[in-house]
PDB file of C-alpha atoms in Angstrom:
ATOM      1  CA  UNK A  57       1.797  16.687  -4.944  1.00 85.00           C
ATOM      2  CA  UNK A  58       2.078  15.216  -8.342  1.00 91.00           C
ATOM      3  CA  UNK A  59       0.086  12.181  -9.537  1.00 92.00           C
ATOM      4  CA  UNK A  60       1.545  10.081 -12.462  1.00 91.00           C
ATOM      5  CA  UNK A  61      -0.376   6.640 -14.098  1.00 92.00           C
ATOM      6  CA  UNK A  62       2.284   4.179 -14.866  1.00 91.00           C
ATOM      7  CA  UNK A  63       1.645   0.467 -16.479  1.00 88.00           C
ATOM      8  CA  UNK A  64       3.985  -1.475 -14.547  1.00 83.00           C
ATOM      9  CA  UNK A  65       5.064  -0.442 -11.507  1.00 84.00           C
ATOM     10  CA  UNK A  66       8.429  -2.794 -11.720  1.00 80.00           C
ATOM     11  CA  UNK A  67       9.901  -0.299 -14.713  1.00 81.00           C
ATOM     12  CA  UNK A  68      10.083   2.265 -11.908  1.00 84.00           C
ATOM     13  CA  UNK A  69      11.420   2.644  -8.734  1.00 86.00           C
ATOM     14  CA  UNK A  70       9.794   4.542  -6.362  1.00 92.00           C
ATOM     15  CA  UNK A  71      10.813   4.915  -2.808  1.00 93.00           C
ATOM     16  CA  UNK A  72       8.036   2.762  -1.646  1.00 94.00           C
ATOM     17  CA  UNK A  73       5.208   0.527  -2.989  1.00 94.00           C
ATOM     18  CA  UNK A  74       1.889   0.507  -1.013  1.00 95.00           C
ATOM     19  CA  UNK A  75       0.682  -3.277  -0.693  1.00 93.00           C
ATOM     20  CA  UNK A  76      -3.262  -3.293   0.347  1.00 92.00           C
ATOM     21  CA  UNK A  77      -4.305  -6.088   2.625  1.00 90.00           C
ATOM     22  CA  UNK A  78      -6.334  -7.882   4.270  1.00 88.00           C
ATOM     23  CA  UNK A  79      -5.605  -8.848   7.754  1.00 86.00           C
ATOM     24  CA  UNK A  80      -5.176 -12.803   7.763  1.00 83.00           C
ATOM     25  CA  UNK A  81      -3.258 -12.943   4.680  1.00 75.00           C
ATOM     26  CA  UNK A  82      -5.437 -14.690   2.410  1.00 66.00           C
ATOM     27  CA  UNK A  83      -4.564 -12.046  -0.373  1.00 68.00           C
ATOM     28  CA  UNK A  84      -4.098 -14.162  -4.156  1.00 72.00           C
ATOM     29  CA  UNK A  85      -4.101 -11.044  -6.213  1.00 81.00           C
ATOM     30  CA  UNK A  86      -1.362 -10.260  -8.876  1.00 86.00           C
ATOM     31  CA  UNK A  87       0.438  -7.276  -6.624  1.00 87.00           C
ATOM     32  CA  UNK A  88       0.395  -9.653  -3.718  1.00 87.00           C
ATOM     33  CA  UNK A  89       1.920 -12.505  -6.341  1.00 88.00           C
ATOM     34  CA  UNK A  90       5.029 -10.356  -7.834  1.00 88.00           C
ATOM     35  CA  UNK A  91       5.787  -9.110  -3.924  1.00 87.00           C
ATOM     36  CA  UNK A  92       6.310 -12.847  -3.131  1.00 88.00           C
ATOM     37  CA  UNK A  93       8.734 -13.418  -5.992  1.00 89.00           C
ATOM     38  CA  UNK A  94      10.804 -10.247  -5.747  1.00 87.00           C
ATOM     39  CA  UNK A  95      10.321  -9.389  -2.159  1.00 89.00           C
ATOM     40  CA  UNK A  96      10.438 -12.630  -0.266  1.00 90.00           C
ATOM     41  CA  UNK A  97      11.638 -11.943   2.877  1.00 91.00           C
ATOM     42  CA  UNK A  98       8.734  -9.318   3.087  1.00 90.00           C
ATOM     43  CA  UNK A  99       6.202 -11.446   2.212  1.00 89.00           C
ATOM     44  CA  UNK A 100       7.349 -14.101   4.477  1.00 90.00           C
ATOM     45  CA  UNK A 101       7.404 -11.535   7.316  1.00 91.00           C
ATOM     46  CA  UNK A 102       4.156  -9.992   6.005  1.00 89.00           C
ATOM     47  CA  UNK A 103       2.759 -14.263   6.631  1.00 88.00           C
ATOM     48  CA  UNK A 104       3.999 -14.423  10.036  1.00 90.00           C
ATOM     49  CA  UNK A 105       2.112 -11.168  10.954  1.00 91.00           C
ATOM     50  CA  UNK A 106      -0.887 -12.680  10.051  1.00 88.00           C
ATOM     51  CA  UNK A 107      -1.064 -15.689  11.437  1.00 87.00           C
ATOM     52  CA  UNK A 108       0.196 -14.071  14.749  1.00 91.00           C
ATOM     53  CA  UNK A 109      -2.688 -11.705  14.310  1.00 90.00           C
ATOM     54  CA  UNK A 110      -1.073  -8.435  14.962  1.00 92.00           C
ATOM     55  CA  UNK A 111      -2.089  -6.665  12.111  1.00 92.00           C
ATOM     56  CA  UNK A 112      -4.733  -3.775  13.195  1.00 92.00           C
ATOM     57  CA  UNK A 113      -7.041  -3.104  10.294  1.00 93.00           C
ATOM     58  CA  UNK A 114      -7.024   0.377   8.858  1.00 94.00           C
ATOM     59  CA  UNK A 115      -3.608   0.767   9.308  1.00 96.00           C
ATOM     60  CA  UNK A 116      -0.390   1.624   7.151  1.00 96.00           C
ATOM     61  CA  UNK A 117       3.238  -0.317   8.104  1.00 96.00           C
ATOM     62  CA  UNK A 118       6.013   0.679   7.079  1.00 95.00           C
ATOM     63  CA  UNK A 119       8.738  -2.513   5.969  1.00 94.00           C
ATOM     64  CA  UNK A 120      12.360  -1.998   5.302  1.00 92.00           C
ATOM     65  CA  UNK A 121      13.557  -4.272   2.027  1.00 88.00           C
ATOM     66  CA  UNK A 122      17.468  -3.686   2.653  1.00 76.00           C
ATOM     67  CA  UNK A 123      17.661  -2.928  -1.552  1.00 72.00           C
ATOM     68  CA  UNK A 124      21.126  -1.390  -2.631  1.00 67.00           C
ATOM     69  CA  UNK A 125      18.732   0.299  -5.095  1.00 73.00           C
ATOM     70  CA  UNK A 126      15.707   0.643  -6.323  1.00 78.00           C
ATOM     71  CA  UNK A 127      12.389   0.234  -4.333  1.00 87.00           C
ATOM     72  CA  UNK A 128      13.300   0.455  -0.510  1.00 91.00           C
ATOM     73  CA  UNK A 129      10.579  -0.431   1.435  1.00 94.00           C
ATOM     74  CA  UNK A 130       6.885  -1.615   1.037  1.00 94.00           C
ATOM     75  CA  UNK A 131       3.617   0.329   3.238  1.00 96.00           C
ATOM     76  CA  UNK A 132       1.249  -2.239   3.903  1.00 94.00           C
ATOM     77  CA  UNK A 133      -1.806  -0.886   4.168  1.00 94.00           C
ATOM     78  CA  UNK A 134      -4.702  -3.118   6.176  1.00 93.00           C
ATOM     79  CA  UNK A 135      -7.378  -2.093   4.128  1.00 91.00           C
ATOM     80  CA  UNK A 136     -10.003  -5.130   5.170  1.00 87.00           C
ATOM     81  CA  UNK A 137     -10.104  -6.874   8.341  1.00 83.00           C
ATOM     82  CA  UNK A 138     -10.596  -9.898   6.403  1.00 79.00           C
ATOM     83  CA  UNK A 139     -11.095 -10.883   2.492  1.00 76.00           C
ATOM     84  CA  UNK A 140     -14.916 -10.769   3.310  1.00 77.00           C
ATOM     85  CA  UNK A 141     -15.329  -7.438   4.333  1.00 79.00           C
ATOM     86  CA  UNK A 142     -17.076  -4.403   2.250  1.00 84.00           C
ATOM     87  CA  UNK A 143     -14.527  -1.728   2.024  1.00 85.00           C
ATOM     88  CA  UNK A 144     -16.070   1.598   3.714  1.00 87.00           C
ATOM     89  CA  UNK A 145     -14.973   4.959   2.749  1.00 87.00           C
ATOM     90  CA  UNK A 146     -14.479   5.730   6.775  1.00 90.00           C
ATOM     91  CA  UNK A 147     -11.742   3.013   7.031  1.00 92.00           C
ATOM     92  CA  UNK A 148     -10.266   4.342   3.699  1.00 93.00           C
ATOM     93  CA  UNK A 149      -9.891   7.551   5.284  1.00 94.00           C
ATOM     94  CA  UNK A 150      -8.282   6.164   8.435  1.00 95.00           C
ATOM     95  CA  UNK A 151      -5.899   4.110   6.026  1.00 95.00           C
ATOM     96  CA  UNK A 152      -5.167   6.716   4.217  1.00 95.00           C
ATOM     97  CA  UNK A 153      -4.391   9.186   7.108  1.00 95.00           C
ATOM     98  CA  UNK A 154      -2.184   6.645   8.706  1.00 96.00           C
ATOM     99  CA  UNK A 155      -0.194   6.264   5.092  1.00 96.00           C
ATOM    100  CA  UNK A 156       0.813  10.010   5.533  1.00 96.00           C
ATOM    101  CA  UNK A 157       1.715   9.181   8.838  1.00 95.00           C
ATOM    102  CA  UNK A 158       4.131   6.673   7.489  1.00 95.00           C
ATOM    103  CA  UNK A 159       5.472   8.924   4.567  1.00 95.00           C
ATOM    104  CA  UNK A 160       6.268  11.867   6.873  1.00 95.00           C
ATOM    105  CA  UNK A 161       7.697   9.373   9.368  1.00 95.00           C
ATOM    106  CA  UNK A 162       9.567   7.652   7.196  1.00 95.00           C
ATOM    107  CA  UNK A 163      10.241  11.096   4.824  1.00 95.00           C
ATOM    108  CA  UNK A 164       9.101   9.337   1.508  1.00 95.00           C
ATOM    109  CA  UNK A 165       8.351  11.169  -1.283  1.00 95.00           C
ATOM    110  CA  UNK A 166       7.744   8.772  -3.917  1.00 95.00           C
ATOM    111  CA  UNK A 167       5.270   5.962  -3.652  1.00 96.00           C
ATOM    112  CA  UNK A 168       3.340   3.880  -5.890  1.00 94.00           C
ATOM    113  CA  UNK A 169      -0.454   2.978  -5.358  1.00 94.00           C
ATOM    114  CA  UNK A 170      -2.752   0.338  -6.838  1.00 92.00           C
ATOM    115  CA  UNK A 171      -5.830   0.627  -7.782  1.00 89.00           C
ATOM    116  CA  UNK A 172      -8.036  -1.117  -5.006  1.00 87.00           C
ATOM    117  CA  UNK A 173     -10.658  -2.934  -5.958  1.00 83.00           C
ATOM    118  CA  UNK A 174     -14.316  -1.089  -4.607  1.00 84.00           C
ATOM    119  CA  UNK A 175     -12.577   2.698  -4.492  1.00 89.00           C
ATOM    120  CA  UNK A 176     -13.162   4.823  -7.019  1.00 90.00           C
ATOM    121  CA  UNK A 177     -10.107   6.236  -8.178  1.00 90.00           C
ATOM    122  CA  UNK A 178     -11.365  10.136  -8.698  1.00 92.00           C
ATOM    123  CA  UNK A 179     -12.195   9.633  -4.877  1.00 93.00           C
ATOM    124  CA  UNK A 180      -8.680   8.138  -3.592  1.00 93.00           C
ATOM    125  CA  UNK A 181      -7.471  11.003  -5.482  1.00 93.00           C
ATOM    126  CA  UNK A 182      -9.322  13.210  -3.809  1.00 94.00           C
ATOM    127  CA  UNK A 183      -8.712  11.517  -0.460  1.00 94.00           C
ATOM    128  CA  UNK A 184      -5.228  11.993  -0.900  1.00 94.00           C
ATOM    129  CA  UNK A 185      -5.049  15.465  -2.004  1.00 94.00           C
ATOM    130  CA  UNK A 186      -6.920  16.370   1.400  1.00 93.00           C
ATOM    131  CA  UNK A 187      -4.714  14.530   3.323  1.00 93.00           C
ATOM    132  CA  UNK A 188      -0.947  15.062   1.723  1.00 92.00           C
ATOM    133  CA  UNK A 189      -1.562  18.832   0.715  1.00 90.00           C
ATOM    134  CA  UNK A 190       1.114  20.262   2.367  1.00 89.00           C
ATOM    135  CA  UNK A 191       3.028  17.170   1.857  1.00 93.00           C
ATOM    136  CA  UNK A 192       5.484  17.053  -1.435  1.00 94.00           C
ATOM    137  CA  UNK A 193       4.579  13.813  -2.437  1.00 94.00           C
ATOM    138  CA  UNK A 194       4.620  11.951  -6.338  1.00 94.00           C
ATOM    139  CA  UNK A 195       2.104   9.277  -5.988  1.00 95.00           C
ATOM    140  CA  UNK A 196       2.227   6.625  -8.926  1.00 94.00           C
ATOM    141  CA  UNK A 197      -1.037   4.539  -9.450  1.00 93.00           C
ATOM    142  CA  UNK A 198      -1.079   1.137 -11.254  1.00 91.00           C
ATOM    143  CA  UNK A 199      -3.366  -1.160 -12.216  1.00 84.00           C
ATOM    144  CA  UNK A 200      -3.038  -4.300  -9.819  1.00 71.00           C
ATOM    145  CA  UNK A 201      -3.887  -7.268 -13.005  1.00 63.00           C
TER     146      UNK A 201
END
């Protein structure tokens, strides 16, 4: 498991990009801004979901973007119930257990990470050294402003 700091995650292209979320898609941060411009359909789909209310909180989904290159598909993690809610370290486990889920389902082995807002990022680290040790993984983290 390697873990590489990048500026801007749209010079690279990893095999997916994790997009934190809260689950009634109210989400006006920067990541969630350059996802609607490059990724429309996603987002679109990513609306829909909400507003039909089958998101389950603490949970990582894996999306398809059809790209002939580059970044193919987005893990949405529901890291909030809603934009209210106090991020807990027990749901950032569970979110963070159900990512690996999604990697080893989906056999990705490159993803890119923002920094979340209320998580420390020595203990996400941590948190996902525990849970993708066995795992070869190359996790890129970005600032999301």
């Amino acid at each position: 498991m390697k873990f590489i700091e990048v500026d801007n995650i749209f010079d690279l292209y990893p095999e997916a990009i994790a997009h934190p979320i809260n689950c009634i898609g109210l989400s006006h941060d920067l990541l969630s801004k350059k996802i609607k411009k490059v990724w429309p359909n996603y987002y679109r789909e990513y609306a829909r979901t909400c507003l039909r209310k089958q998101f389950i909180p603490y949970k990582a989904y894996y999306h398809s973007i059809d790209a002939l290159f580059g970044t193919k598909s987005i893990v949405t993690l529901t890291i909030r119930n809603n934009w209210q809610e106090r991020l807990k370290q027990d749901s950032m486990k569970e979110v963070i257990n159900s990512l690996m889920q999604q990697c080893k389902k989906q056999n990705i082995l490159t993803i890119a990470i923002p920094e979340i807002e209320g998580v420390p990022k020595h203990w996400l680290e941590q948190e996902l050294k525990n849970t993708f040790q066995d795992y070869p993984i190359t996790i890129y983290f970005f600032k999301n402003n």
